[in-house]
Short mmCIF file of C-alpha atoms in Angstrom, two decimals:
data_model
loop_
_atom_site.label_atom_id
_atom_site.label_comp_id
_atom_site.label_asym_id
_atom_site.label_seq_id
_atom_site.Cartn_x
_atom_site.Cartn_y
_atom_site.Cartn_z
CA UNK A 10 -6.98 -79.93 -39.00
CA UNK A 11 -6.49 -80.11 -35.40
CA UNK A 12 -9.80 -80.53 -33.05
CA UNK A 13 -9.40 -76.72 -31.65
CA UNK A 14 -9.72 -75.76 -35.14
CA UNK A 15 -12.69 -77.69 -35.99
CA UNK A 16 -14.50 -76.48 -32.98
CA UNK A 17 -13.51 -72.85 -33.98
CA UNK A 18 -15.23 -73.43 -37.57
CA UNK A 19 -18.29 -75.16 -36.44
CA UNK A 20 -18.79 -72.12 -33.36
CA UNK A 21 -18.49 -69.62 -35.87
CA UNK A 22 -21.33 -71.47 -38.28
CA UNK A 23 -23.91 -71.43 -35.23
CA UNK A 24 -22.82 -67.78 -34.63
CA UNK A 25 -23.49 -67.02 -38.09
CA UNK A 26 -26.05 -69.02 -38.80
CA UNK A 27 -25.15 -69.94 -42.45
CA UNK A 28 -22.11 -71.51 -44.03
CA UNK A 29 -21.75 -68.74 -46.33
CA UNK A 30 -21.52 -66.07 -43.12
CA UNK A 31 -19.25 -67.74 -41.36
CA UNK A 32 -16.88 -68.62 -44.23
CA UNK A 33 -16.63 -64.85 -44.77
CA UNK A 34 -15.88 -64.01 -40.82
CA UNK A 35 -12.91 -66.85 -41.20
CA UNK A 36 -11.78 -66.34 -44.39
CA UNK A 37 -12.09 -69.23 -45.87
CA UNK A 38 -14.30 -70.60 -48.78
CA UNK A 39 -17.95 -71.89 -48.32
CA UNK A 40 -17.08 -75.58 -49.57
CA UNK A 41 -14.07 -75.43 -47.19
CA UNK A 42 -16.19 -75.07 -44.06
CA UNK A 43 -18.81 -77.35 -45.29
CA UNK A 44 -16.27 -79.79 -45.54
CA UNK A 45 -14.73 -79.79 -42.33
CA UNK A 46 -17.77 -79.52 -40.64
CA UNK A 47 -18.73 -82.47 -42.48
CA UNK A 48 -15.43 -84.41 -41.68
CA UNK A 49 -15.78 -82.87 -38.10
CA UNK A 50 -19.34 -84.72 -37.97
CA UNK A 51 -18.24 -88.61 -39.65
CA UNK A 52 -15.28 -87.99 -36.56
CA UNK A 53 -17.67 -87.72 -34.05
CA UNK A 54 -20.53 -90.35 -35.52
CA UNK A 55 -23.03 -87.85 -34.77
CA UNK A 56 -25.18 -85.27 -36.55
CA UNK A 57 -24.24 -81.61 -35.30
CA UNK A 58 -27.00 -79.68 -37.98
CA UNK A 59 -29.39 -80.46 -39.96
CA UNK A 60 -29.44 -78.78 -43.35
CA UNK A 61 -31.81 -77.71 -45.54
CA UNK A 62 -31.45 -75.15 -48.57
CA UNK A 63 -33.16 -72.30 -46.33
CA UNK A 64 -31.72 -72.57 -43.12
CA UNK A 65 -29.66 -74.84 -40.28
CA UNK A 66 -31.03 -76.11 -37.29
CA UNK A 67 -28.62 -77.01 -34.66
CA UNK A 68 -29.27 -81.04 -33.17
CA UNK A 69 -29.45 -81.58 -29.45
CA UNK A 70 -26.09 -83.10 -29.60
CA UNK A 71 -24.72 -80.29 -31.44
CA UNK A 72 -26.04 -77.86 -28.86
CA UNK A 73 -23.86 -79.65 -26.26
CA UNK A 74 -21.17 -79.61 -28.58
CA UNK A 75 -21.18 -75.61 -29.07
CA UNK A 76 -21.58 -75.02 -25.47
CA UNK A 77 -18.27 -77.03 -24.54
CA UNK A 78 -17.02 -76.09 -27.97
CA UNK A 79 -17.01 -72.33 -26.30
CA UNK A 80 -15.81 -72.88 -23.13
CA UNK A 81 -12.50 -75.11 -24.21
CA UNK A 82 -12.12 -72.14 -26.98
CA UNK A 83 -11.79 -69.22 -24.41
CA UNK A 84 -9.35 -71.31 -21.72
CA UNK A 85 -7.33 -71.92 -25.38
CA UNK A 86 -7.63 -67.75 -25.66
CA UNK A 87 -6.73 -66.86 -22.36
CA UNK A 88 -4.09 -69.23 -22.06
CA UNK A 89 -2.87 -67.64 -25.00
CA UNK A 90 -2.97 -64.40 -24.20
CA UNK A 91 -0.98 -65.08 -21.22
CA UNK A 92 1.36 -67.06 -23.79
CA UNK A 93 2.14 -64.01 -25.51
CA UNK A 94 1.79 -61.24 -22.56
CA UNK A 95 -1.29 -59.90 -23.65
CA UNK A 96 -3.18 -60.12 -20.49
CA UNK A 97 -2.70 -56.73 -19.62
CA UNK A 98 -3.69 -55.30 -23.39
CA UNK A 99 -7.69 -57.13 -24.00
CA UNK A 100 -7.50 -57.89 -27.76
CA UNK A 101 -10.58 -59.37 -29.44
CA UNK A 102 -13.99 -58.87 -30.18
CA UNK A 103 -17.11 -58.62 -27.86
CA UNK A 104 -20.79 -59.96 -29.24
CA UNK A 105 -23.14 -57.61 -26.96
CA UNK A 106 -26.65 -58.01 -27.16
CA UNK A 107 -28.36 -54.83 -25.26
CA UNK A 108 -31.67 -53.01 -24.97
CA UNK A 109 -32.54 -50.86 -27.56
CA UNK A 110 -33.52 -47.70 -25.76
CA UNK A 111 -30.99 -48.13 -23.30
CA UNK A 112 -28.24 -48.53 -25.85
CA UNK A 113 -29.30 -45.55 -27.40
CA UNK A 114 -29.52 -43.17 -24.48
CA UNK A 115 -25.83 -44.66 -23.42
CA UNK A 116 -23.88 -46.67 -25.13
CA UNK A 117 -23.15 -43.93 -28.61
CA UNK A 118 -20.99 -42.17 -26.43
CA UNK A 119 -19.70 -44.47 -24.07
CA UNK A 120 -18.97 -47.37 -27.23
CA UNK A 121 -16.59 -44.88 -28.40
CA UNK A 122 -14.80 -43.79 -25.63
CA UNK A 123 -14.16 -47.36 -24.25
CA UNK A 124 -13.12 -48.69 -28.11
CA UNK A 125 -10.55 -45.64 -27.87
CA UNK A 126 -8.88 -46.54 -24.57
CA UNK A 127 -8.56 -50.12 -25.92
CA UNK A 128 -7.81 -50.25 -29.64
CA UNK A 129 -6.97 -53.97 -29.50
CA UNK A 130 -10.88 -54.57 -28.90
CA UNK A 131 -14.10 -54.38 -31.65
CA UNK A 132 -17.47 -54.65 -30.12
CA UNK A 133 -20.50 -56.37 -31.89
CA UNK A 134 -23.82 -54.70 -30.59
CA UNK A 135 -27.29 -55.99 -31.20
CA UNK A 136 -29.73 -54.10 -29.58
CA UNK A 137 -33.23 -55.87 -28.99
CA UNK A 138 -35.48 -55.99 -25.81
CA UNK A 139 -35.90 -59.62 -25.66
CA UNK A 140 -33.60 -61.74 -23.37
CA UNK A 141 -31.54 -63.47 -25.64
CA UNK A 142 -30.28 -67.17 -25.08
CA UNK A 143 -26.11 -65.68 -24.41
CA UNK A 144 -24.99 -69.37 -24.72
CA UNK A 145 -27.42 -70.71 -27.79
CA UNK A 146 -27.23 -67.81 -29.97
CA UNK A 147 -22.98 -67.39 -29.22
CA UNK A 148 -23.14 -63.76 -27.27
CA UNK A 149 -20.22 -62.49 -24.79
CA UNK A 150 -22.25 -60.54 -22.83
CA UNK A 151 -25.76 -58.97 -21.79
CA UNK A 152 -26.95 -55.69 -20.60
CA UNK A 153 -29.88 -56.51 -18.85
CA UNK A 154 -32.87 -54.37 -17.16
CA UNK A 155 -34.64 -55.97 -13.95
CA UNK A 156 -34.60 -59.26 -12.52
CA UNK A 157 -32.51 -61.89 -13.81
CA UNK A 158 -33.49 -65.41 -14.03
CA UNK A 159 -31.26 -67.84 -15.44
CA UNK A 160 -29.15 -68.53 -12.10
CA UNK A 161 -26.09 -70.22 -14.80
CA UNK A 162 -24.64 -66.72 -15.44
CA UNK A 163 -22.39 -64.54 -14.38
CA UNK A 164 -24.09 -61.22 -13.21
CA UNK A 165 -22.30 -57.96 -12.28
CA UNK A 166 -24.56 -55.29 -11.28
CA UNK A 167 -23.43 -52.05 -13.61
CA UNK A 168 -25.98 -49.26 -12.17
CA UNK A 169 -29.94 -48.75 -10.97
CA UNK A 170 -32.36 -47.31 -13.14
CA UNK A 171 -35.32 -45.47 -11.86
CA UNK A 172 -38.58 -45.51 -13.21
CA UNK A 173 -41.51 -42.71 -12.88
CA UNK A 174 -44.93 -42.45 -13.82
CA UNK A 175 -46.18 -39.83 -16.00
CA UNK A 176 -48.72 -38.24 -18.50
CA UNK A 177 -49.17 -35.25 -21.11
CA UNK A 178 -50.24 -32.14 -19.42
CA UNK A 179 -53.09 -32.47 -21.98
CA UNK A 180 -54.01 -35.83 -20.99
CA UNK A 181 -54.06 -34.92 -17.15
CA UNK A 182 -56.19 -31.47 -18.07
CA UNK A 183 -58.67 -33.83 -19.35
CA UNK A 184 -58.66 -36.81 -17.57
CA UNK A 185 -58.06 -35.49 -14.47
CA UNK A 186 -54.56 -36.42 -12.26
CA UNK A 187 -54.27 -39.61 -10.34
CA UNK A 188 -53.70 -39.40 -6.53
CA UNK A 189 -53.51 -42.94 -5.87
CA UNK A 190 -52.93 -46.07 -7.63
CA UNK A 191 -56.54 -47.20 -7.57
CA UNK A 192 -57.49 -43.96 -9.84
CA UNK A 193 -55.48 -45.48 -12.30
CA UNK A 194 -58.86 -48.03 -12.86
CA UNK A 195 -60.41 -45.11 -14.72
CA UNK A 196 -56.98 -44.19 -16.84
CA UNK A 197 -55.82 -44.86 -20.50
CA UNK A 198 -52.69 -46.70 -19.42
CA UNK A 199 -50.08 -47.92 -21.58
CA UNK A 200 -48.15 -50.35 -20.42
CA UNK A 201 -44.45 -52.13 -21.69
CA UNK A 202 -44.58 -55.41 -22.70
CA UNK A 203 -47.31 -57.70 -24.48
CA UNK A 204 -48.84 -60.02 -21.89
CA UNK A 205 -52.52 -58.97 -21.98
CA UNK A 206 -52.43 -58.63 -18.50
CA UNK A 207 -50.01 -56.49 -17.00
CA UNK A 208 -49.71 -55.42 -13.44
CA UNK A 209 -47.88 -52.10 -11.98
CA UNK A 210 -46.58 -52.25 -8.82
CA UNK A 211 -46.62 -49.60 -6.16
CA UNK A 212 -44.99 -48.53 -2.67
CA UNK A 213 -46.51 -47.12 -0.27
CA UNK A 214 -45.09 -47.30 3.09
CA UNK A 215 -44.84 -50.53 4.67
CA UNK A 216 -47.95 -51.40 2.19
CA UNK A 217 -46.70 -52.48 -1.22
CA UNK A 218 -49.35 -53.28 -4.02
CA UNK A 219 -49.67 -54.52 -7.13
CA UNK A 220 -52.59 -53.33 -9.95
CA UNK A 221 -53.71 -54.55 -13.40
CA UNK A 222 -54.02 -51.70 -15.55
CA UNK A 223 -55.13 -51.59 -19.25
CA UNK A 224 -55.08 -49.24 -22.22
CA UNK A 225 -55.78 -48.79 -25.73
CA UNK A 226 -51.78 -49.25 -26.50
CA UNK A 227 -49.11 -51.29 -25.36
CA UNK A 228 -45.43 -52.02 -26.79
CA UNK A 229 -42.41 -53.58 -25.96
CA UNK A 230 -40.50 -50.51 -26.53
CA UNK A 231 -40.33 -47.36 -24.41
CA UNK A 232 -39.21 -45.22 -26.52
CA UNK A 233 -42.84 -45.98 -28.67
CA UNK A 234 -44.57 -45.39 -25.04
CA UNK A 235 -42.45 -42.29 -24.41
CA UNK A 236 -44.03 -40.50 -27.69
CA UNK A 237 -47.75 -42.22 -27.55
CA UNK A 238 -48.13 -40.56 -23.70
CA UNK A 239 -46.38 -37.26 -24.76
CA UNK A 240 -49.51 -37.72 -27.77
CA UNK A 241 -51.93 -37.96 -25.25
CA UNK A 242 -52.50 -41.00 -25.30
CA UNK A 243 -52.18 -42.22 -21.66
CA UNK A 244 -50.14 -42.83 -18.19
CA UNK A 245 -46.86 -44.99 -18.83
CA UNK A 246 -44.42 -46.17 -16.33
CA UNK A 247 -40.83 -45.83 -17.55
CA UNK A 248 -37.28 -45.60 -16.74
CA UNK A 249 -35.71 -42.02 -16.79
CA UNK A 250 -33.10 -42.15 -19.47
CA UNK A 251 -35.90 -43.28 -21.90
CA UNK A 252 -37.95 -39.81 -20.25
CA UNK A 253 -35.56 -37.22 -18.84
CA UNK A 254 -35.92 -34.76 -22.19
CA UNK A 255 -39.78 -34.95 -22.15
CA UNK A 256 -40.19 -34.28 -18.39
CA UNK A 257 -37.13 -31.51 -18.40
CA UNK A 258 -38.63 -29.62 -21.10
CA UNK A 259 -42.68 -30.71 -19.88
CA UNK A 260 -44.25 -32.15 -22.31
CA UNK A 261 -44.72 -34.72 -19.98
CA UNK A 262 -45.18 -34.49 -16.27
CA UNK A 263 -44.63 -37.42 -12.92
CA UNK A 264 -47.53 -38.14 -11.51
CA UNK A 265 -48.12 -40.70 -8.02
CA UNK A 266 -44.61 -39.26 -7.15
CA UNK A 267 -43.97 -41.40 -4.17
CA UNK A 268 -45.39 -44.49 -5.08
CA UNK A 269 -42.69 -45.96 -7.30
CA UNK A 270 -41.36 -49.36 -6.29
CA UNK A 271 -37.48 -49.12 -5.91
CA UNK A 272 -35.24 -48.69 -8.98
CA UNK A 273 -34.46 -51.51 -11.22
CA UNK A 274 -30.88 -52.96 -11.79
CA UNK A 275 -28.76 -52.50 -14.77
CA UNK A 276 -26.81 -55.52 -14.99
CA UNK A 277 -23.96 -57.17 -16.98
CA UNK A 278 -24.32 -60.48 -17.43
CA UNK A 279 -22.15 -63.20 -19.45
CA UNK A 280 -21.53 -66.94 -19.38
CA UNK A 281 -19.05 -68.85 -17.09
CA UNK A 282 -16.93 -69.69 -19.67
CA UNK A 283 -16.39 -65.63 -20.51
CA UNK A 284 -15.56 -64.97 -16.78
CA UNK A 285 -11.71 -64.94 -17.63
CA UNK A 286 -12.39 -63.17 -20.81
CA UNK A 287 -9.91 -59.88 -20.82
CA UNK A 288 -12.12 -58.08 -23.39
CA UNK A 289 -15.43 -59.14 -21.91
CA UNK A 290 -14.01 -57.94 -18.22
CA UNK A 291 -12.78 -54.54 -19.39
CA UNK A 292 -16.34 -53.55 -21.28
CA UNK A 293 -17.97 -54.45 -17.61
CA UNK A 294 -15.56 -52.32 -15.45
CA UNK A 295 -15.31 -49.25 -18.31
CA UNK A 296 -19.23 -49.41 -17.98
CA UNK A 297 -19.18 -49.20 -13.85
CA UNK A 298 -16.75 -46.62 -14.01
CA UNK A 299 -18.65 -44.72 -16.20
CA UNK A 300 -22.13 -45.12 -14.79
CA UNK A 301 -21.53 -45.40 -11.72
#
């Protein structure tokens, strides 16, 4: 088995993350991939994982490996591709890790539409909040919310998001409806994420600020927030997509309108080594055409 092949087997394993998963993507047998990878590691004189009857743990070395393992495997595919005059037809399969709330707001009816114009394409979507490791855990690409802070990828900005603040008419007829940021001191507040301290910021003219607000509730999941302040249950801060129903049909209502700090980017982002990748390249540009 040549090299290429041996990194394709062993790539698929850490995407996998079992033997038995990956043999199944490949379509090969379980003691088949064992093998090689086994063959691929006496080769080398290294240990790529270490095994255990529960799970596989990648080895420092074998980290590196994958990393250059995936960049020599997509200049093989896109050399290919030009090979056989497929560059202007993406063929392959995306793994696209994206926010849950934002995937379901969007990407059901865009998914479709884009898998339609290209047919030669599949898309792998796991949606999740956290920022996932694109390189470590074998992604394509990212959807990401805010600011982005691992300088080693590729970011293309897709659209802004806008966030509001905003409360149950019920809540505010008890409570009583914020003016200012500092009223927010004696609010129920319930804020995204789970640091125990949590700050909102505000604008206000030349006069930014920033304020640590508290509740009884906080999640990292807006659509959670979305139904515990329509419940009552407090002010949240959230992007619009996650709120537009609620505050069309008033169940909840914007409060400190002209406060809000400036909207948020919705980015793409995706390794160096995907920055030739046809597939990969036409999921970014069908999403700024459509969002845009």
């Amino acid at each position: 088995m040549n090299p290429f092949e041996e990194m394709r087997i062993f790539a698929q394993v850490m995407e996998s993350g079992s033997f038995t998963a990956a043999a199944d993507k490949l379509g090969l047998s379980k003691q088949f991939v064992s093998r090689k990878l086994m063959e691929l590691e006496q080769r080398l004189g290294v240990r790529l994982l270490n095994r255990s009857t529960r799970r596989l743990d990648v080895t420092p070395l074998g980290q590196r490996y994958y990393e250059a393992a995936l960049r020599l495997l997509s200049e093989v595919e896109q050399v290919e591709q030009g090979i056989s005059g497929q560059t202007s037809e993406p063929r392959g399969t995306i793994r696209l890790s994206a926010p849950l709330s934002f995937a379901v707001a969007h990407l059901g009816s865009l998914l479709p539409l884009f898998l339609q114009r290209y047919p030669g394409v599949s898309v792998e979507v796991d949606l999740s909040d956290r920022s996932v490791d694109l390189l470590g855990e074998g992604y394509d690409l990212a959807l990401r919310i805010g600011v982005l802070e691992d300088s080693t990828l590729i970011a293309r900005r897709i659209a802004t998001v806008e966030r509001v603040y905003c409360a149950s008419p019920a809540y505010l007829a008890q409570r009583g409806t914020p003016t200012h940021p500092e009223d927010l001191r004696n609010h129920d507040c319930l804020p995204y994420g789970h640091s125990r301290q949590v700050q909102w910021r505000f604008e206000s003219g030349a006069k930014p600020m920033a304020l640590e607000v508290a509740g009884r509730m906080r999640a990292n999941n807006g659509d959670l927030l979305r139904d515990a302040a329509i419940a009552g249950m407090g002010i949240t801060y959230l992007p619009t997509f996650i709120l537009a129903d609620a505050l069309k049909d008033g169940r909840l209502v914007k409060v400190l309108e002209g406060f809000e700090t400036e909207p948020l980017a919705l980015s793409a982002v995706y390794p160096q080594h995907r920055q030739g990748s046809r597939p990969v390249q036409a999921l970014v540009e069908f999403l700024r055409e459509q969002m845009q």
